[in-house]
């Protein structure tokens, strides 16, 4: 009976306390620990389930997440007012963090997008070298608090190339994903802006978090150009003509899962997009979206991958299923159309069967 493994409310609370202790009292000499927490959270969503069982995660998968997170941060941050630009420092030491220098090496080969990076002959050696860094540094030190190690996520030392999340951990990470994302992104942003070598440049800029974790509008306007003809220039949600009103919508809202993946994009009216806000779309929309991705994932994926976005049908569906289940368990609401929502029910999960 897998239900027996599911953490109790008390155990979930204890987990959150320990997580908070890491953020409050852990030592962050670089941004790696934030990246590791984000990676473990996302991989629990993508690879785990809700039984409460332990989860084995290859360190290479974590390294690939690091590459995704740091890729946009390995280009110079530009201050328009100062007219200066520099690649932001991700650690407090004398040297730039090695993950950033690995990615700069890739970029120096003329590689500009993640898709090109994955296809390049340097990819596997980059993953290998970042895996070694991840294992040596954040995996080893993440759970250190005030001189002691609280092994509440995984047991140490990690032998071989796999991290095993302890029973209940994957469940909790999936359950508290939004919370973890917020804490880690806020901590990461604060770390970068508190670094004295970065302060002069970003001292008065509010754009930092967007630079670190956001997506530029320019990128998404290219996505719209690809999707509009595929949607026959109609809004994905209400089917009305788009005219000059088109915006790119994250079908699974950015706030719930802040990663850009090719198959998560749809084009919609700005008004429909604004009304949907951070809600998940209801049954008819979900059916249409799953059907579109099932039928067209190859052409949509390859066209948008050219812009550098990752495309993977299985991962996209896994994330969506998780998000809908979360909404149902949290007694949330689904968006149907302008000013109309409905309570989240479990029936919608059948769409993923
Ligand atoms: Zn519309």
CSV table of C-alpha atoms and ligand atoms in Angstrom, one decimal:
chain,number,residue,atom,x,y,z
A,1,UNK,CA,0.0,0.0,0.0
A,2,UNK,CA,1.9,3.0,-1.2
A,3,UNK,CA,-0.4,5.4,0.7
A,4,UNK,CA,1.3,4.3,3.9
A,5,UNK,CA,4.5,6.1,2.9
A,6,UNK,CA,2.8,9.5,2.3
A,7,UNK,CA,4.2,12.0,4.8
A,8,UNK,CA,1.8,13.0,7.6
A,9,UNK,CA,0.9,16.6,8.2
A,10,UNK,CA,3.4,16.7,11.0
A,11,UNK,CA,6.1,15.3,8.8
A,12,UNK,CA,5.4,17.8,6.1
A,13,UNK,CA,5.6,20.6,8.6
A,14,UNK,CA,9.0,19.3,9.9
A,15,UNK,CA,10.2,19.2,6.3
A,16,UNK,CA,9.2,22.8,5.8
A,17,UNK,CA,11.0,23.9,9.0
A,18,UNK,CA,14.2,22.2,7.9
A,19,UNK,CA,14.0,23.8,4.5
A,20,UNK,CA,13.5,27.1,6.1
A,21,UNK,CA,16.5,26.5,8.4
A,22,UNK,CA,18.6,25.9,5.3
A,23,UNK,CA,17.6,29.3,3.9
A,24,UNK,CA,17.9,31.1,7.2
A,25,UNK,CA,21.1,29.6,8.6
A,26,UNK,CA,22.8,27.8,5.7
A,27,UNK,CA,26.0,29.3,4.3
A,28,UNK,CA,25.7,30.4,0.7
A,29,UNK,CA,29.1,31.2,-0.6
A,30,UNK,CA,27.8,31.0,-4.2
A,31,UNK,CA,24.4,30.6,-5.8
A,32,UNK,CA,24.9,26.9,-6.4
A,33,UNK,CA,22.8,25.8,-3.4
A,34,UNK,CA,19.8,27.7,-4.7
A,35,UNK,CA,20.3,26.1,-8.1
A,36,UNK,CA,20.5,22.7,-6.4
A,37,UNK,CA,17.2,23.2,-4.5
A,38,UNK,CA,15.4,24.4,-7.6
A,39,UNK,CA,16.8,21.4,-9.6
A,40,UNK,CA,15.7,18.9,-7.0
A,41,UNK,CA,12.3,20.5,-6.8
A,42,UNK,CA,11.8,20.4,-10.6
A,43,UNK,CA,13.2,16.9,-11.0
A,44,UNK,CA,10.9,15.6,-8.2
A,45,UNK,CA,8.0,17.0,-10.4
A,46,UNK,CA,9.4,15.5,-13.6
A,47,UNK,CA,10.6,12.2,-12.3
A,48,UNK,CA,8.8,11.5,-9.0
A,49,UNK,CA,5.3,10.6,-8.0
A,50,UNK,CA,3.0,11.1,-5.0
A,51,UNK,CA,3.5,7.8,-3.2
A,52,UNK,CA,6.0,9.1,-0.8
A,53,UNK,CA,8.7,6.7,-1.9
A,54,UNK,CA,12.4,7.6,-2.3
A,55,UNK,CA,13.6,8.9,-5.7
A,56,UNK,CA,16.9,8.2,-7.5
A,57,UNK,CA,18.2,11.2,-9.4
A,58,UNK,CA,21.2,10.9,-11.7
A,59,UNK,CA,23.6,13.8,-11.0
A,60,UNK,CA,23.8,14.4,-14.7
A,61,UNK,CA,20.1,15.3,-14.7
A,62,UNK,CA,20.9,17.9,-12.0
A,63,UNK,CA,23.8,19.2,-14.0
A,64,UNK,CA,21.5,19.7,-17.0
A,65,UNK,CA,19.2,21.7,-14.8
A,66,UNK,CA,22.2,23.8,-13.7
A,67,UNK,CA,22.9,24.5,-17.4
A,68,UNK,CA,19.3,25.5,-18.0
A,69,UNK,CA,19.3,27.9,-15.0
A,70,UNK,CA,22.7,29.5,-15.6
A,71,UNK,CA,22.6,29.6,-19.4
A,72,UNK,CA,20.7,33.0,-19.6
A,73,UNK,CA,22.9,34.2,-16.7
A,74,UNK,CA,26.1,33.6,-18.5
A,75,UNK,CA,25.7,36.6,-20.8
A,76,UNK,CA,26.5,40.1,-19.6
A,77,UNK,CA,23.9,42.0,-17.6
A,78,UNK,CA,23.4,45.4,-19.2
A,79,UNK,CA,22.7,48.5,-17.3
A,80,UNK,CA,21.1,50.9,-19.7
A,81,UNK,CA,21.6,54.0,-17.5
A,82,UNK,CA,25.3,53.3,-16.9
A,83,UNK,CA,25.9,52.0,-20.4
A,84,UNK,CA,27.9,49.2,-18.9
A,85,UNK,CA,27.7,45.4,-19.0
A,86,UNK,CA,29.3,42.6,-17.2
A,87,UNK,CA,28.6,38.9,-16.5
A,88,UNK,CA,27.3,38.9,-12.9
A,89,UNK,CA,29.4,37.1,-10.3
A,90,UNK,CA,27.7,34.0,-8.8
A,91,UNK,CA,30.1,33.5,-5.9
A,92,UNK,CA,31.9,35.4,-3.2
A,93,UNK,CA,35.4,34.1,-4.1
A,94,UNK,CA,38.0,35.7,-6.3
A,95,UNK,CA,37.1,33.6,-9.4
A,96,UNK,CA,33.8,33.5,-11.3
A,97,UNK,CA,31.8,30.3,-10.5
A,98,UNK,CA,33.0,27.4,-12.6
A,99,UNK,CA,29.6,26.6,-14.0
A,100,UNK,CA,29.5,30.1,-15.5
A,101,UNK,CA,33.0,29.7,-17.0
A,102,UNK,CA,32.0,26.3,-18.5
A,103,UNK,CA,29.0,27.9,-20.2
A,104,UNK,CA,31.1,30.9,-21.4
A,105,UNK,CA,33.4,28.4,-23.0
A,106,UNK,CA,30.4,27.0,-24.9
A,107,UNK,CA,29.3,30.4,-25.9
A,108,UNK,CA,32.8,31.2,-27.2
A,109,UNK,CA,32.3,28.4,-29.7
A,110,UNK,CA,29.6,30.5,-31.4
A,111,UNK,CA,26.8,28.7,-29.6
A,112,UNK,CA,24.0,31.1,-28.6
A,113,UNK,CA,21.0,28.9,-27.7
A,114,UNK,CA,20.5,25.9,-25.4
A,115,UNK,CA,19.3,23.8,-28.3
A,116,UNK,CA,22.6,24.4,-30.1
A,117,UNK,CA,24.4,23.7,-26.9
A,118,UNK,CA,22.7,20.3,-26.5
A,119,UNK,CA,23.6,19.4,-30.1
A,120,UNK,CA,27.2,20.5,-29.9
A,121,UNK,CA,30.1,18.1,-29.6
A,122,UNK,CA,31.1,19.9,-26.3
A,123,UNK,CA,27.8,19.1,-24.6
A,124,UNK,CA,28.6,15.8,-22.9
A,125,UNK,CA,32.0,17.0,-21.6
A,126,UNK,CA,30.3,20.2,-20.2
A,127,UNK,CA,27.6,18.1,-18.5
A,128,UNK,CA,30.3,15.8,-17.1
A,129,UNK,CA,32.4,18.7,-15.7
A,130,UNK,CA,29.4,20.4,-14.2
A,131,UNK,CA,28.2,17.1,-12.7
A,132,UNK,CA,31.6,16.9,-10.9
A,133,UNK,CA,31.2,20.5,-9.6
A,134,UNK,CA,27.6,19.8,-8.4
A,135,UNK,CA,28.7,16.6,-6.6
A,136,UNK,CA,31.8,18.2,-5.0
A,137,UNK,CA,30.1,21.5,-3.9
A,138,UNK,CA,26.4,22.0,-3.4
A,139,UNK,CA,25.4,18.4,-3.0
A,140,UNK,CA,28.0,18.0,-0.3
A,141,UNK,CA,27.3,21.2,1.6
A,142,UNK,CA,23.6,22.0,1.0
A,143,UNK,CA,22.4,20.4,4.3
A,144,UNK,CA,25.1,22.0,6.5
A,145,UNK,CA,23.7,24.3,9.2
A,146,UNK,CA,25.8,25.9,11.9
A,147,UNK,CA,28.5,23.3,11.6
A,148,UNK,CA,26.3,20.2,11.5
A,149,UNK,CA,24.7,18.3,8.7
A,150,UNK,CA,20.9,17.8,8.8
A,151,UNK,CA,20.4,15.0,6.2
A,152,UNK,CA,16.7,15.6,5.6
A,153,UNK,CA,16.8,15.6,1.8
A,154,UNK,CA,19.3,12.8,0.9
A,155,UNK,CA,21.9,10.8,2.8
A,156,UNK,CA,25.6,11.6,2.7
A,157,UNK,CA,28.1,10.8,1.4
A,158,UNK,CA,26.7,10.4,-2.1
A,159,UNK,CA,28.3,7.4,-3.7
A,160,UNK,CA,28.5,7.1,-7.4
A,161,UNK,CA,26.5,9.3,-9.7
A,162,UNK,CA,23.1,9.2,-8.2
A,163,UNK,CA,21.4,11.2,-5.4
A,164,UNK,CA,18.7,9.3,-3.6
A,165,UNK,CA,16.0,11.5,-2.1
A,166,UNK,CA,14.8,10.0,1.2
A,167,UNK,CA,11.3,8.6,1.5
A,168,UNK,CA,8.8,11.5,1.6
A,169,UNK,CA,11.1,14.1,0.2
A,170,UNK,CA,10.0,13.9,-3.5
A,171,UNK,CA,6.4,14.0,-2.2
A,172,UNK,CA,7.1,17.2,-0.2
A,173,UNK,CA,9.1,18.9,-3.0
A,174,UNK,CA,6.2,18.3,-5.4
A,175,UNK,CA,3.7,19.5,-2.8
A,176,UNK,CA,5.5,22.7,-1.9
A,177,UNK,CA,7.0,23.4,-5.3
A,178,UNK,CA,5.7,27.0,-5.6
A,179,UNK,CA,7.0,27.8,-2.1
A,180,UNK,CA,10.4,26.4,-2.8
A,181,UNK,CA,10.6,28.2,-6.1
A,182,UNK,CA,9.9,31.5,-4.4
A,183,UNK,CA,12.3,31.0,-1.6
A,184,UNK,CA,15.1,29.9,-3.9
A,185,UNK,CA,14.7,32.6,-6.5
A,186,UNK,CA,14.4,35.3,-3.9
A,187,UNK,CA,17.5,34.0,-2.1
A,188,UNK,CA,19.4,33.7,-5.4
A,189,UNK,CA,18.6,37.2,-6.5
A,190,UNK,CA,19.5,38.6,-3.1
A,191,UNK,CA,22.8,36.7,-3.2
A,192,UNK,CA,23.8,38.2,-6.6
A,193,UNK,CA,22.8,41.7,-5.7
A,194,UNK,CA,24.6,41.6,-2.3
A,195,UNK,CA,27.8,40.5,-4.0
A,196,UNK,CA,30.1,43.6,-3.8
A,197,UNK,CA,31.5,42.9,-7.2
A,198,UNK,CA,28.0,43.2,-8.7
A,199,UNK,CA,26.6,46.0,-6.6
A,200,UNK,CA,27.8,48.9,-8.6
A,201,UNK,CA,26.1,47.7,-11.7
A,202,UNK,CA,22.8,46.5,-10.3
A,203,UNK,CA,22.6,48.8,-7.3
A,204,UNK,CA,19.6,50.7,-8.5
A,205,UNK,CA,18.1,48.2,-10.9
A,206,UNK,CA,14.8,46.4,-10.3
A,207,UNK,CA,15.3,44.3,-13.5
A,208,UNK,CA,17.6,41.9,-11.8
A,209,UNK,CA,15.2,39.1,-11.0
A,210,UNK,CA,13.7,39.3,-14.5
A,211,UNK,CA,17.2,39.0,-16.0
A,212,UNK,CA,18.1,36.0,-13.8
A,213,UNK,CA,14.8,34.1,-14.2
A,214,UNK,CA,12.6,35.8,-16.7
A,215,UNK,CA,12.1,35.6,-20.4
A,216,UNK,CA,12.6,38.6,-22.6
A,217,UNK,CA,9.7,39.8,-24.6
A,218,UNK,CA,11.7,39.7,-27.8
A,219,UNK,CA,12.1,35.9,-27.4
A,220,UNK,CA,8.4,35.4,-27.0
A,221,UNK,CA,7.5,37.6,-29.9
A,222,UNK,CA,9.4,35.2,-32.1
A,223,UNK,CA,7.4,32.4,-30.5
A,224,UNK,CA,4.1,34.2,-31.5
A,225,UNK,CA,5.3,34.4,-35.1
A,226,UNK,CA,5.6,30.6,-35.1
A,227,UNK,CA,2.4,29.8,-33.3
A,228,UNK,CA,0.0,32.2,-35.0
A,229,UNK,CA,-0.3,30.4,-38.3
A,230,UNK,CA,-0.6,27.1,-36.5
A,231,UNK,CA,-3.6,28.4,-34.6
A,232,UNK,CA,-5.0,29.9,-37.8
A,233,UNK,CA,-4.5,33.3,-36.3
A,234,UNK,CA,-7.1,32.6,-33.6
A,235,UNK,CA,-6.9,32.9,-29.8
A,236,UNK,CA,-6.1,29.5,-28.3
A,237,UNK,CA,-8.8,30.0,-25.7
A,238,UNK,CA,-11.8,31.7,-27.2
A,239,UNK,CA,-11.1,31.0,-30.8
A,240,UNK,CA,-11.7,34.6,-31.8
A,241,UNK,CA,-9.5,36.3,-34.4
A,242,UNK,CA,-6.3,37.7,-32.9
A,243,UNK,CA,-5.8,40.8,-35.0
A,244,UNK,CA,-3.1,42.9,-33.2
A,245,UNK,CA,-4.0,41.5,-29.8
A,246,UNK,CA,-1.7,38.4,-29.7
A,247,UNK,CA,0.3,37.6,-26.7
A,248,UNK,CA,2.2,34.4,-25.8
A,249,UNK,CA,0.6,32.6,-22.9
A,250,UNK,CA,2.2,30.0,-20.7
A,251,UNK,CA,-0.5,27.3,-20.7
A,252,UNK,CA,0.8,26.0,-17.3
A,253,UNK,CA,1.2,29.5,-15.7
A,254,UNK,CA,4.8,30.7,-15.2
A,255,UNK,CA,4.0,31.3,-11.5
A,256,UNK,CA,3.3,27.6,-11.0
A,257,UNK,CA,6.2,26.3,-13.0
A,258,UNK,CA,8.7,29.0,-14.1
A,259,UNK,CA,10.4,27.2,-16.9
A,260,UNK,CA,9.9,28.0,-20.6
A,261,UNK,CA,9.3,24.9,-22.6
A,262,UNK,CA,8.3,25.0,-26.2
A,263,UNK,CA,5.1,23.0,-25.9
A,264,UNK,CA,3.8,25.1,-23.0
A,265,UNK,CA,3.3,28.1,-25.3
A,266,UNK,CA,0.0,29.1,-26.8
A,267,UNK,CA,-1.0,32.4,-28.5
A,268,UNK,CA,-4.0,34.2,-27.0
A,269,UNK,CA,-5.8,37.5,-26.8
A,270,UNK,CA,-4.1,39.9,-24.3
A,271,UNK,CA,-7.5,40.1,-22.7
A,272,UNK,CA,-8.0,36.3,-22.4
A,273,UNK,CA,-4.4,36.0,-21.1
A,274,UNK,CA,-5.0,38.7,-18.5
A,275,UNK,CA,-8.3,37.2,-17.4
A,276,UNK,CA,-6.7,33.7,-17.0
A,277,UNK,CA,-3.9,35.2,-14.8
A,278,UNK,CA,-2.2,32.4,-12.8
A,279,UNK,CA,-5.1,29.9,-13.1
A,280,UNK,CA,-4.9,26.6,-14.9
A,281,UNK,CA,-7.2,26.4,-17.9
A,282,UNK,CA,-10.3,24.2,-17.6
A,283,UNK,CA,-11.3,20.9,-19.3
A,284,UNK,CA,-12.0,22.1,-22.9
A,285,UNK,CA,-8.8,24.0,-23.1
A,286,UNK,CA,-6.7,21.2,-21.5
A,287,UNK,CA,-8.1,18.7,-24.0
A,288,UNK,CA,-7.3,21.0,-26.9
A,289,UNK,CA,-3.8,21.7,-25.6
A,290,UNK,CA,-3.0,18.0,-25.0
A,291,UNK,CA,-4.4,17.1,-28.5
A,292,UNK,CA,-2.4,19.9,-30.2
A,293,UNK,CA,0.8,18.8,-28.5
A,294,UNK,CA,0.2,15.1,-29.3
A,295,UNK,CA,-0.5,15.9,-33.0
A,296,UNK,CA,2.0,18.7,-33.5
A,297,UNK,CA,4.8,18.3,-31.0
A,298,UNK,CA,7.4,17.6,-33.6
A,299,UNK,CA,6.9,20.6,-35.8
A,300,UNK,CA,6.1,23.0,-32.9
A,301,UNK,CA,9.0,21.6,-30.9
A,302,UNK,CA,11.6,21.9,-33.6
A,303,UNK,CA,10.5,25.4,-34.7
A,304,UNK,CA,10.5,26.8,-31.2
A,305,UNK,CA,13.6,24.8,-30.3
A,306,UNK,CA,15.4,26.9,-32.9
A,307,UNK,CA,14.8,29.8,-30.6
A,308,UNK,CA,16.5,27.9,-27.9
A,309,UNK,CA,13.6,26.6,-25.9
A,310,UNK,CA,13.6,23.0,-24.7
A,311,UNK,CA,10.9,20.7,-26.1
A,312,UNK,CA,9.9,17.4,-24.6
A,313,UNK,CA,6.4,16.0,-24.9
A,314,UNK,CA,6.7,13.5,-22.0
A,315,UNK,CA,8.2,16.1,-19.6
A,316,UNK,CA,5.6,18.7,-20.6
A,317,UNK,CA,2.8,16.3,-19.9
A,318,UNK,CA,4.3,15.2,-16.6
A,319,UNK,CA,4.5,18.8,-15.4
A,320,UNK,CA,1.0,19.5,-16.5
A,321,UNK,CA,-0.4,16.5,-14.8
A,322,UNK,CA,1.4,17.5,-11.6
A,323,UNK,CA,0.1,21.0,-11.8
A,324,UNK,CA,-3.5,19.9,-12.3
A,325,UNK,CA,-3.3,17.5,-9.5
A,326,UNK,CA,-1.9,20.2,-7.2
A,327,UNK,CA,-4.7,22.5,-8.1
A,328,UNK,CA,-7.2,19.8,-7.3
A,329,UNK,CA,-5.6,19.0,-4.0
A,330,UNK,CA,-5.4,22.7,-3.0
A,331,UNK,CA,-9.1,23.0,-3.9
A,332,UNK,CA,-8.2,25.6,-6.5
A,333,UNK,CA,-10.1,26.8,-9.6
A,334,UNK,CA,-9.9,26.3,-13.3
A,335,UNK,CA,-10.3,29.2,-15.7
A,336,UNK,CA,-13.0,28.7,-18.4
A,337,UNK,CA,-13.6,32.0,-20.1
A,338,UNK,CA,-13.8,35.7,-19.4
A,339,UNK,CA,-14.8,36.1,-15.7
A,340,UNK,CA,-15.8,32.4,-15.5
A,341,UNK,CA,-14.0,29.8,-13.4
A,342,UNK,CA,-15.0,26.4,-12.0
A,343,UNK,CA,-13.8,24.5,-8.9
A,344,UNK,CA,-11.0,22.1,-9.7
A,345,UNK,CA,-12.2,18.5,-9.7
A,346,UNK,CA,-10.3,15.2,-10.1
A,347,UNK,CA,-12.2,14.4,-13.3
A,348,UNK,CA,-9.9,16.5,-15.3
A,349,UNK,CA,-7.0,14.2,-14.4
A,350,UNK,CA,-8.6,11.6,-16.6
A,351,UNK,CA,-7.3,13.6,-19.6
A,352,UNK,CA,-3.8,12.4,-18.7
A,353,UNK,CA,-4.7,8.8,-18.6
B,1,LIG,ZN1,-9.4,35.1,-26.7
